[in-house]
């Protein structure tokens, strides 16, 4: 179905740890993986699926590790990649960081986890919070011999255990919107969209039933209410705790939340938004002598709002030298290893306009290597504000013990994939 | 304290030490020792010697220790099958442990121990676990059935586990249902005919209920299983779709893709005028677009699948062009896939945007990406007619950049644009010609040569341009050589006066100096065409070409349907059916989309403009096809009456053709001593090399005898030698020769004459591949040097290359077909009669043999000496009818009817060829030859 075996390799292709699930692919085949990868990379044909004879390798890379799944069947490829990323997530929650050292330092737990995460190529329990209830790093705990399968593992609610208790019942809701923009060299916006995400930090006792109300236009259309601004969500994705069929029938977002932090939902909005920070750049390259850069940044959002930690990253040729900067605000810094100038503005009020000039020398001997045309990228964060205007109307919390709980909501807008192409 | 300390012991006596520690009384020490063993195992050391000691630690109430021992067992049980039995008792015991975690662990591990001896001990524990009260144990046991089935399918069937597994589909716990479905699907996949998953509306309902409650992975198992179901009617189809669509909102991309698979399949059954059908189409786009925000590997899988979906249902994503625009930091594999989809979505409405993007990409640095972007511009021109002009000017801009690979790529696509819009953009040819020198890739060179040849009349110096390519003819790749040959012939047909020399030159380069059979064959064809009928040559070579269409790169519709059924899987990533890359899946039925409900008609694509299923896409005929056409023309036997039946295969045609010539020469040769018998192929003029080697026939090692002096049977044909290689062409070496058949052996007799001034030595001979697989039985034996004006004879053997100290000479000579008639060619009377009747008239050909003054009996005797056997004779209205059979060395039987009218010197022959036994089967050939040589 999916994986015959899972391998964790270091960057030299050495197996750090592996688990054979099905036994239908020779475990020695993994030795071919890295040479194959190298060969594809050299030919410029790098691909997430590699094959050698009848063996197919599906792989991802994480820090200094390769996670590889082998198969000789017509596996469900999307399941395999989802699963590999899930492994990364689980291991990261267990070991803080997933890297070569953490695998070696915890090999006993890693084996236990691999045993629990997948059986005969079928992914099983992959919720790290639940796994942590019966697979722990301190072996001592288990020695009592008392450990039981948490009923949660096979429950319909497989993401939350029973018997959770908090003195103060609270839930924190973060609404985070990321702006993706692609602007052409001539200044026209090629594509822009908003990817929103609603994150929860749940500190609630027992098994609470939650209902989240948003100013969703479809919902308002269904219920016939039409007050104030509504938002059209192009596509919505939910955490597995949300009852999808209920949402499908009456747009109600109802769920029993996982304990602690989780991403409840994400959504995509296609409405064309004005790029919040507009960049005009003029990059003039005088071969063999110098590069002159002029960047103008303009805050195209409400005057009351302030963008924090704004970073405008401007590409420069790899052989540029002796940087000189002049800025109307903030600081510019040359980062040679990334071939860019980073202009940082700690606080950028809406409606304002700032300027940065940079001057670089170029060697008289020209660099023969062709260089790409990296775009200008921008990073920023604007608190207390969502571009789409999405709002949490209510969060109803009902638990059979009848406690009162408080929801806290916070809005942030930030840059996502924010690229402006240059003409050099 | 971390586990890394366990990796540090690398001393020599390690195994001994570990052994002692494993047998220690102290629990803690034991556990530490097992950890060390596992650590060694992890780094690839062989610790199988410790098997008994580790298994002894199995009985423990320490769960962590137990897990480690189990892990060890899984790894080494196979190498120690006898000792693995030791573990059975503990497994059985553990399966009854009060702790479900241990029960599940035991049943899970048991299934991973792939030792035959053990399996039967596992049946009882497994049976119990399948009925365990704890769902955690049941779901683990369900998977164990699949494991056991993989090791011993019969056992699983005999024990009735499959039925138990099917019962678990109705289990109250969704996780158990999901695993049971997964296990059953896995088993069904390896046993396609087992009808294990006999899905019916009841089970489907259970699955759909479990779908709402199980984990994300369970949802995938269930959705993948649902995709195999074929609903009874459109209403059931719709109700399943309605219950599956909520899955499109799942955060896990794999769940989304599996849901898309089910929907894409079941949608086929919905009537297109149904409101719900439109709703469903609209629901599919957003989740597909969102997949592009996933991790790059998942994006890649999604894009490969979107590529399929766009081909099947273009309307779903037709407004989503922008999301496929390439981002600077996309991995290259994502960029290339996006580009492909952009072209598929390109339409008049969005072409301006697309072109602007493509032009941007064409100035990037990644060579593969840039190439594909340039190519994409060409594809847009072909796809969207209104944009062609803009595309061409964009391409011209790119050519001005003078970036080598950009220029080459642009020329390749401009060639295609010319094919699509003839007589529209030829004004750019001048610009293209300026870049002639920078082309170093075969594809670009071939494209440029094609353009020069095709528009030779508009390019003043076309002859010079082509001549410049000709200088390095032998260093070019085949692609370029073939194109150059054709281009020069085109040029010659358009401007015959100035280019005669050039065409001579290229024809002789292609036919005489090349080892490539394709090139040579094409050369000969042109040569013959030009020398026999220039008008016909013009019609053939300068024929109007079919226009190429945008659809040439679409996936073939039946394959597309199959791939849609495999959305999300490797097959959909490779765009290949599973049978192409999975072993043992050949017998598996290819998945098909269900037909539309009610009407029973084949599925209609709602958008006629992009209906790949309706009109088979016009494909540009490859050069091979063109060659095939020409060959067919040539093969029309000039001596037969009536056109050749279109149903006969080329092989049979050839046989008949050969036959006519063969008979001609056999009969004629003896009587009139007809010297022109070399022209057995009909109309080939004497100046032409008269041999055509059927391309692609297998070269076989055949046994020939060199024995030259064997006595000839009485009456055997002994035709005179013909000049095969004139001295002028071979630096003074003249070769004449003839073929004869003596004592069941085909012989080629040659006379080599040295007409040069110097001595020739070091003779050798080689044959090219040919239809009947003739090859020399031994080396050419010329012991004495050949001094000037001396000739040696006779020499035995056949055909093409003769080498001496001066050079290698190529020539071809005709062997009469009668050489190939074998001695056992006499067919049983009854068989003959039955066969004769069974042969369709189409297979028959007729011709006349003129000026033959023999009576029927004499002719019969004469022919018999050449292995043409008379089976029967009857006289009708003063005509003698001789029924004859002959068998070729490759096992083809030929039956003939010879009509002899007393007093009339002309015989009429009706002949038919039929294959008894495999024609193409190599063994057949070989056996035929070996038998005969013995």
mmCIF file of C-alpha atoms in Angstrom, chain A residues 1-2 15-24 43-51 53-61 71-83 85-86 103-109 111-112 115-126 134-140 142-150 153-159 180-182 184-185 189-193 195 234-240 244-245 247-248 263 266 268 270 272 370-375 417 419 421-422, chain B residues 2-4 6-7 28 31 35-36 38-39 41-43 61-64 67-68 71 74 98-101 105 108-109 112 114 134-136 139-140 143-144 146-147 150 173-175 179 182-183 186 189 212-217 219-221 224 242 245-254 256-258 261 283 285-290 293 295-298 300-301 320 322-323 325-329 332-333 336 353 356-357 360-361 363-365 368 403 405 566-574 578-583 586:
data_model
loop_
_atom_site.group_PDB
_atom_site.id
_atom_site.type_symbol
_atom_site.label_atom_id
_atom_site.label_comp_id
_atom_site.label_asym_id
_atom_site.label_seq_id
_atom_site.Cartn_x
_atom_site.Cartn_y
_atom_site.Cartn_z
ATOM 1 C CA UNK A 1 0.000 0.000 0.000
ATOM 2 C CA UNK A 2 2.603 2.524 0.939
ATOM 3 C CA UNK A 15 21.612 4.268 7.464
ATOM 4 C CA UNK A 16 21.144 5.668 10.965
ATOM 5 C CA UNK A 17 18.072 3.664 11.718
ATOM 6 C CA UNK A 18 15.537 1.788 9.687
ATOM 7 C CA UNK A 19 12.464 -0.321 10.004
ATOM 8 C CA UNK A 20 11.457 -3.070 7.599
ATOM 9 C CA UNK A 21 7.671 -3.237 7.514
ATOM 10 C CA UNK A 22 6.887 -5.648 4.741
ATOM 11 C CA UNK A 23 10.013 -7.528 3.789
ATOM 12 C CA UNK A 24 9.278 -7.416 0.058
ATOM 13 C CA UNK A 43 21.726 16.036 -14.401
ATOM 14 C CA UNK A 44 19.509 18.729 -12.957
ATOM 15 C CA UNK A 45 16.608 16.308 -12.795
ATOM 16 C CA UNK A 46 16.134 16.153 -9.080
ATOM 17 C CA UNK A 47 12.843 14.524 -8.236
ATOM 18 C CA UNK A 48 11.107 13.394 -5.037
ATOM 19 C CA UNK A 49 10.628 9.920 -6.540
ATOM 20 C CA UNK A 50 13.652 7.963 -7.654
ATOM 21 C CA UNK A 51 13.635 4.446 -8.929
ATOM 22 C CA UNK A 53 14.898 -1.365 -11.193
ATOM 23 C CA UNK A 54 11.693 -2.335 -9.485
ATOM 24 C CA UNK A 55 12.418 -0.365 -6.322
ATOM 25 C CA UNK A 56 11.029 3.117 -5.879
ATOM 26 C CA UNK A 57 12.406 5.560 -3.350
ATOM 27 C CA UNK A 58 10.247 8.374 -2.043
ATOM 28 C CA UNK A 59 12.220 10.770 0.068
ATOM 29 C CA UNK A 60 12.274 14.053 1.896
ATOM 30 C CA UNK A 61 15.158 15.917 3.475
ATOM 31 C CA UNK A 71 8.396 0.225 -2.215
ATOM 32 C CA UNK A 72 8.006 -2.077 -5.198
ATOM 33 C CA UNK A 73 4.253 -1.599 -5.496
ATOM 34 C CA UNK A 74 2.025 1.112 -6.875
ATOM 35 C CA UNK A 75 2.022 2.918 -3.541
ATOM 36 C CA UNK A 76 -0.109 5.855 -2.609
ATOM 37 C CA UNK A 77 2.586 8.501 -3.082
ATOM 38 C CA UNK A 78 0.726 11.342 -1.414
ATOM 39 C CA UNK A 79 0.168 9.161 1.641
ATOM 40 C CA UNK A 80 3.871 8.337 1.785
ATOM 41 C CA UNK A 81 4.975 11.983 1.734
ATOM 42 C CA UNK A 82 2.314 12.980 4.254
ATOM 43 C CA UNK A 83 3.519 10.172 6.457
ATOM 44 C CA UNK A 85 6.355 14.665 7.163
ATOM 45 C CA UNK A 86 4.302 13.274 10.014
ATOM 46 C CA UNK A 103 18.249 9.879 16.386
ATOM 47 C CA UNK A 104 21.333 8.273 17.914
ATOM 48 C CA UNK A 105 20.630 9.626 21.356
ATOM 49 C CA UNK A 106 17.128 8.177 21.358
ATOM 50 C CA UNK A 107 17.334 5.086 19.206
ATOM 51 C CA UNK A 108 15.291 2.947 21.583
ATOM 52 C CA UNK A 109 12.373 5.383 21.504
ATOM 53 C CA UNK A 111 12.359 2.093 17.283
ATOM 54 C CA UNK A 112 9.330 2.082 19.550
ATOM 55 C CA UNK A 115 6.717 0.327 15.555
ATOM 56 C CA UNK A 116 3.689 2.315 16.643
ATOM 57 C CA UNK A 117 3.504 4.781 13.744
ATOM 58 C CA UNK A 118 3.186 2.201 11.031
ATOM 59 C CA UNK A 119 2.274 -1.452 10.715
ATOM 60 C CA UNK A 120 2.877 -3.481 7.543
ATOM 61 C CA UNK A 121 3.052 -0.238 5.588
ATOM 62 C CA UNK A 122 -0.178 1.192 6.998
ATOM 63 C CA UNK A 123 0.212 4.360 9.060
ATOM 64 C CA UNK A 124 -1.403 3.897 12.488
ATOM 65 C CA UNK A 125 -1.331 6.252 15.428
ATOM 66 C CA UNK A 126 0.570 9.386 14.507
ATOM 67 C CA UNK A 134 2.248 5.396 26.316
ATOM 68 C CA UNK A 135 5.613 5.740 24.685
ATOM 69 C CA UNK A 136 7.814 7.776 26.933
ATOM 70 C CA UNK A 137 11.446 8.584 26.883
ATOM 71 C CA UNK A 138 11.984 7.579 30.479
ATOM 72 C CA UNK A 139 11.958 3.829 30.430
ATOM 73 C CA UNK A 140 11.685 3.902 34.224
ATOM 74 C CA UNK A 142 7.183 1.749 32.154
ATOM 75 C CA UNK A 143 8.979 -0.607 34.417
ATOM 76 C CA UNK A 144 6.043 -0.776 36.733
ATOM 77 C CA UNK A 145 4.410 -2.798 33.992
ATOM 78 C CA UNK A 146 1.224 -0.847 34.385
ATOM 79 C CA UNK A 147 1.210 0.979 31.117
ATOM 80 C CA UNK A 148 -2.021 0.515 29.234
ATOM 81 C CA UNK A 149 -3.178 1.521 25.826
ATOM 82 C CA UNK A 150 -4.868 4.829 26.241
ATOM 83 C CA UNK A 153 -5.770 5.490 20.499
ATOM 84 C CA UNK A 154 -8.798 3.691 19.157
ATOM 85 C CA UNK A 155 -11.467 6.130 20.166
ATOM 86 C CA UNK A 156 -13.412 8.077 17.637
ATOM 87 C CA UNK A 157 -11.844 11.073 19.395
ATOM 88 C CA UNK A 158 -8.317 9.875 18.874
ATOM 89 C CA UNK A 159 -6.677 13.259 19.509
ATOM 90 C CA UNK A 180 1.363 35.803 -0.903
ATOM 91 C CA UNK A 181 2.184 38.245 -3.655
ATOM 92 C CA UNK A 182 3.958 37.926 -6.961
ATOM 93 C CA UNK A 184 6.110 41.495 -12.182
ATOM 94 C CA UNK A 185 9.150 43.585 -13.007
ATOM 95 C CA UNK A 189 0.525 42.150 -9.642
ATOM 96 C CA UNK A 190 0.627 38.700 -11.216
ATOM 97 C CA UNK A 191 -1.006 36.849 -8.390
ATOM 98 C CA UNK A 192 -1.934 37.493 -4.814
ATOM 99 C CA UNK A 193 -3.797 35.526 -2.239
ATOM 100 C CA UNK A 195 -3.597 32.019 3.356
ATOM 101 C CA UNK A 234 -12.139 29.908 -1.259
ATOM 102 C CA UNK A 235 -11.035 26.709 0.368
ATOM 103 C CA UNK A 236 -11.010 25.578 3.966
ATOM 104 C CA UNK A 237 -8.958 22.814 5.545
ATOM 105 C CA UNK A 238 -9.651 21.486 9.006
ATOM 106 C CA UNK A 239 -7.864 19.628 11.740
ATOM 107 C CA UNK A 240 -9.232 16.118 11.997
ATOM 108 C CA UNK A 244 -16.388 17.794 8.242
ATOM 109 C CA UNK A 245 -19.813 16.541 7.264
ATOM 110 C CA UNK A 247 -19.452 21.860 8.090
ATOM 111 C CA UNK A 248 -20.377 20.603 4.660
ATOM 112 C CA UNK A 263 -3.896 24.343 14.079
ATOM 113 C CA UNK A 266 -6.600 27.007 7.428
ATOM 114 C CA UNK A 268 -7.404 30.475 1.333
ATOM 115 C CA UNK A 270 -8.471 34.746 -3.564
ATOM 116 C CA UNK A 272 -7.134 40.651 -4.878
ATOM 117 C CA UNK A 370 25.225 33.237 -15.308
ATOM 118 C CA UNK A 371 23.207 34.416 -12.392
ATOM 119 C CA UNK A 372 19.515 34.083 -11.897
ATOM 120 C CA UNK A 373 17.211 36.976 -11.318
ATOM 121 C CA UNK A 374 16.186 36.608 -7.726
ATOM 122 C CA UNK A 375 13.230 38.772 -6.763
ATOM 123 C CA UNK A 417 5.578 34.278 -0.152
ATOM 124 C CA UNK A 419 8.064 38.399 -4.177
ATOM 125 C CA UNK A 421 10.591 40.584 -9.599
ATOM 126 C CA UNK A 422 13.347 42.932 -10.659
ATOM 127 C CA UNK B 2 21.386 9.465 26.146
ATOM 128 C CA UNK B 3 21.311 6.212 24.290
ATOM 129 C CA UNK B 4 24.427 7.094 22.339
ATOM 130 C CA UNK B 6 25.383 2.063 23.782
ATOM 131 C CA UNK B 7 27.160 2.597 20.526
ATOM 132 C CA UNK B 28 18.918 -3.744 34.912
ATOM 133 C CA UNK B 31 18.218 -4.569 29.821
ATOM 134 C CA UNK B 35 20.117 -2.199 24.363
ATOM 135 C CA UNK B 36 23.756 -2.660 23.440
ATOM 136 C CA UNK B 38 20.172 -3.470 19.460
ATOM 137 C CA UNK B 39 22.639 -0.604 19.115
ATOM 138 C CA UNK B 41 22.282 -4.192 15.154
ATOM 139 C CA UNK B 42 21.411 -0.613 14.261
ATOM 140 C CA UNK B 43 24.899 0.184 13.057
ATOM 141 C CA UNK B 61 7.319 -7.945 32.567
ATOM 142 C CA UNK B 62 9.326 -4.981 31.412
ATOM 143 C CA UNK B 63 7.576 -3.638 28.358
ATOM 144 C CA UNK B 64 10.537 -1.679 27.042
ATOM 145 C CA UNK B 67 9.865 -4.481 22.739
ATOM 146 C CA UNK B 68 13.601 -4.554 22.203
ATOM 147 C CA UNK B 71 12.677 -6.009 17.542
ATOM 148 C CA UNK B 74 12.047 -9.568 13.746
ATOM 149 C CA UNK B 98 -4.013 -8.996 30.594
ATOM 150 C CA UNK B 99 -2.389 -5.865 29.169
ATOM 151 C CA UNK B 100 -3.797 -5.153 25.682
ATOM 152 C CA UNK B 101 -0.604 -3.327 24.796
ATOM 153 C CA UNK B 105 2.629 -6.131 20.527
ATOM 154 C CA UNK B 108 2.041 -7.455 15.621
ATOM 155 C CA UNK B 109 5.515 -8.935 15.991
ATOM 156 C CA UNK B 112 6.629 -9.873 11.069
ATOM 157 C CA UNK B 114 8.576 -14.540 8.231
ATOM 158 C CA UNK B 134 -9.917 -4.306 23.062
ATOM 159 C CA UNK B 135 -10.142 -2.537 19.704
ATOM 160 C CA UNK B 136 -6.404 -1.789 19.842
ATOM 161 C CA UNK B 139 -7.006 -3.461 14.751
ATOM 162 C CA UNK B 140 -3.508 -4.896 15.114
ATOM 163 C CA UNK B 143 -3.235 -6.166 9.853
ATOM 164 C CA UNK B 144 -1.642 -9.409 11.008
ATOM 165 C CA UNK B 146 -2.520 -9.494 5.751
ATOM 166 C CA UNK B 147 0.984 -10.258 6.996
ATOM 167 C CA UNK B 150 1.770 -12.665 2.492
ATOM 168 C CA UNK B 173 -14.670 0.728 16.145
ATOM 169 C CA UNK B 174 -13.698 2.883 13.146
ATOM 170 C CA UNK B 175 -9.962 2.175 13.516
ATOM 171 C CA UNK B 179 -7.365 -1.520 9.203
ATOM 172 C CA UNK B 182 -6.581 -1.817 4.400
ATOM 173 C CA UNK B 183 -5.711 -5.473 5.011
ATOM 174 C CA UNK B 186 -3.765 -5.367 0.267
ATOM 175 C CA UNK B 189 -4.307 -6.486 -4.750
ATOM 176 C CA UNK B 212 -16.387 10.246 9.358
ATOM 177 C CA UNK B 213 -14.866 8.813 12.497
ATOM 178 C CA UNK B 214 -11.502 7.270 11.796
ATOM 179 C CA UNK B 215 -8.022 8.773 11.686
ATOM 180 C CA UNK B 216 -6.695 10.560 8.644
ATOM 181 C CA UNK B 217 -4.847 7.414 7.526
ATOM 182 C CA UNK B 219 -9.816 7.731 5.818
ATOM 183 C CA UNK B 220 -7.271 7.202 3.069
ATOM 184 C CA UNK B 221 -7.585 3.402 3.294
ATOM 185 C CA UNK B 224 -8.848 4.132 -1.787
ATOM 186 C CA UNK B 242 -22.100 13.765 -1.481
ATOM 187 C CA UNK B 245 -16.916 15.731 -0.701
ATOM 188 C CA UNK B 246 -16.498 16.873 2.948
ATOM 189 C CA UNK B 247 -13.116 15.089 2.887
ATOM 190 C CA UNK B 248 -11.904 17.768 0.484
ATOM 191 C CA UNK B 249 -11.624 20.005 3.545
ATOM 192 C CA UNK B 250 -9.218 17.724 5.359
ATOM 193 C CA UNK B 251 -5.871 19.186 6.327
ATOM 194 C CA UNK B 252 -4.009 16.090 5.124
ATOM 195 C CA UNK B 253 -3.194 16.394 1.388
ATOM 196 C CA UNK B 254 -3.289 12.637 0.951
ATOM 197 C CA UNK B 256 -7.787 15.232 -0.242
ATOM 198 C CA UNK B 257 -6.196 13.477 -3.209
ATOM 199 C CA UNK B 258 -7.831 10.160 -2.375
ATOM 200 C CA UNK B 261 -9.833 10.156 -6.974
ATOM 201 C CA UNK B 283 -16.094 22.029 -5.506
ATOM 202 C CA UNK B 285 -11.024 23.373 -7.962
ATOM 203 C CA UNK B 286 -10.308 25.057 -4.589
ATOM 204 C CA UNK B 287 -8.856 21.995 -2.836
ATOM 205 C CA UNK B 288 -6.685 21.222 -5.852
ATOM 206 C CA UNK B 289 -5.322 24.763 -5.770
ATOM 207 C CA UNK B 290 -4.705 24.568 -2.030
ATOM 208 C CA UNK B 293 0.665 25.332 -0.683
ATOM 209 C CA UNK B 295 5.292 20.730 1.103
ATOM 210 C CA UNK B 296 7.193 20.620 -2.214
ATOM 211 C CA UNK B 297 7.076 16.829 -2.553
ATOM 212 C CA UNK B 298 3.328 16.837 -2.021
ATOM 213 C CA UNK B 300 4.871 17.619 -6.984
ATOM 214 C CA UNK B 301 2.493 14.682 -6.563
ATOM 215 C CA UNK B 320 -6.907 29.019 -12.226
ATOM 216 C CA UNK B 322 -2.317 32.212 -12.046
ATOM 217 C CA UNK B 323 -1.728 29.705 -9.308
ATOM 218 C CA UNK B 325 2.895 30.734 -12.168
ATOM 219 C CA UNK B 326 6.369 29.721 -11.163
ATOM 220 C CA UNK B 327 7.939 31.168 -8.038
ATOM 221 C CA UNK B 328 11.640 31.881 -7.882
ATOM 222 C CA UNK B 329 12.222 29.500 -4.986
ATOM 223 C CA UNK B 332 13.019 22.602 -10.218
ATOM 224 C CA UNK B 333 10.679 19.618 -10.350
ATOM 225 C CA UNK B 336 8.784 22.071 -14.707
ATOM 226 C CA UNK B 353 -0.381 36.693 -19.394
ATOM 227 C CA UNK B 356 4.648 37.337 -20.527
ATOM 228 C CA UNK B 357 5.435 34.749 -17.872
ATOM 229 C CA UNK B 360 10.311 35.907 -18.068
ATOM 230 C CA UNK B 361 11.208 32.267 -17.432
ATOM 231 C CA UNK B 363 15.693 34.524 -19.190
ATOM 232 C CA UNK B 364 16.294 32.477 -16.045
ATOM 233 C CA UNK B 365 19.524 30.569 -15.497
ATOM 234 C CA UNK B 368 16.413 22.755 -18.290
ATOM 235 C CA UNK B 403 22.193 32.469 -25.627
ATOM 236 C CA UNK B 405 20.651 26.814 -25.885
ATOM 237 C CA UNK B 566 -4.876 5.677 -9.764
ATOM 238 C CA UNK B 567 -4.836 9.299 -8.603
ATOM 239 C CA UNK B 568 -2.397 9.887 -5.783
ATOM 240 C CA UNK B 569 -0.362 6.755 -6.456
ATOM 241 C CA UNK B 570 3.030 6.249 -8.061
ATOM 242 C CA UNK B 571 1.298 5.409 -11.342
ATOM 243 C CA UNK B 572 -0.159 8.901 -11.432
ATOM 244 C CA UNK B 573 3.248 10.376 -10.675
ATOM 245 C CA UNK B 574 5.006 8.405 -13.388
ATOM 246 C CA UNK B 578 1.078 0.091 -12.691
ATOM 247 C CA UNK B 579 1.778 -2.893 -14.917
ATOM 248 C CA UNK B 580 4.696 -0.960 -16.382
ATOM 249 C CA UNK B 581 6.638 -0.799 -13.140
ATOM 250 C CA UNK B 582 5.206 -3.284 -10.666
ATOM 251 C CA UNK B 583 6.317 -6.852 -10.875
ATOM 252 C CA UNK B 586 0.567 -8.182 -15.492
#
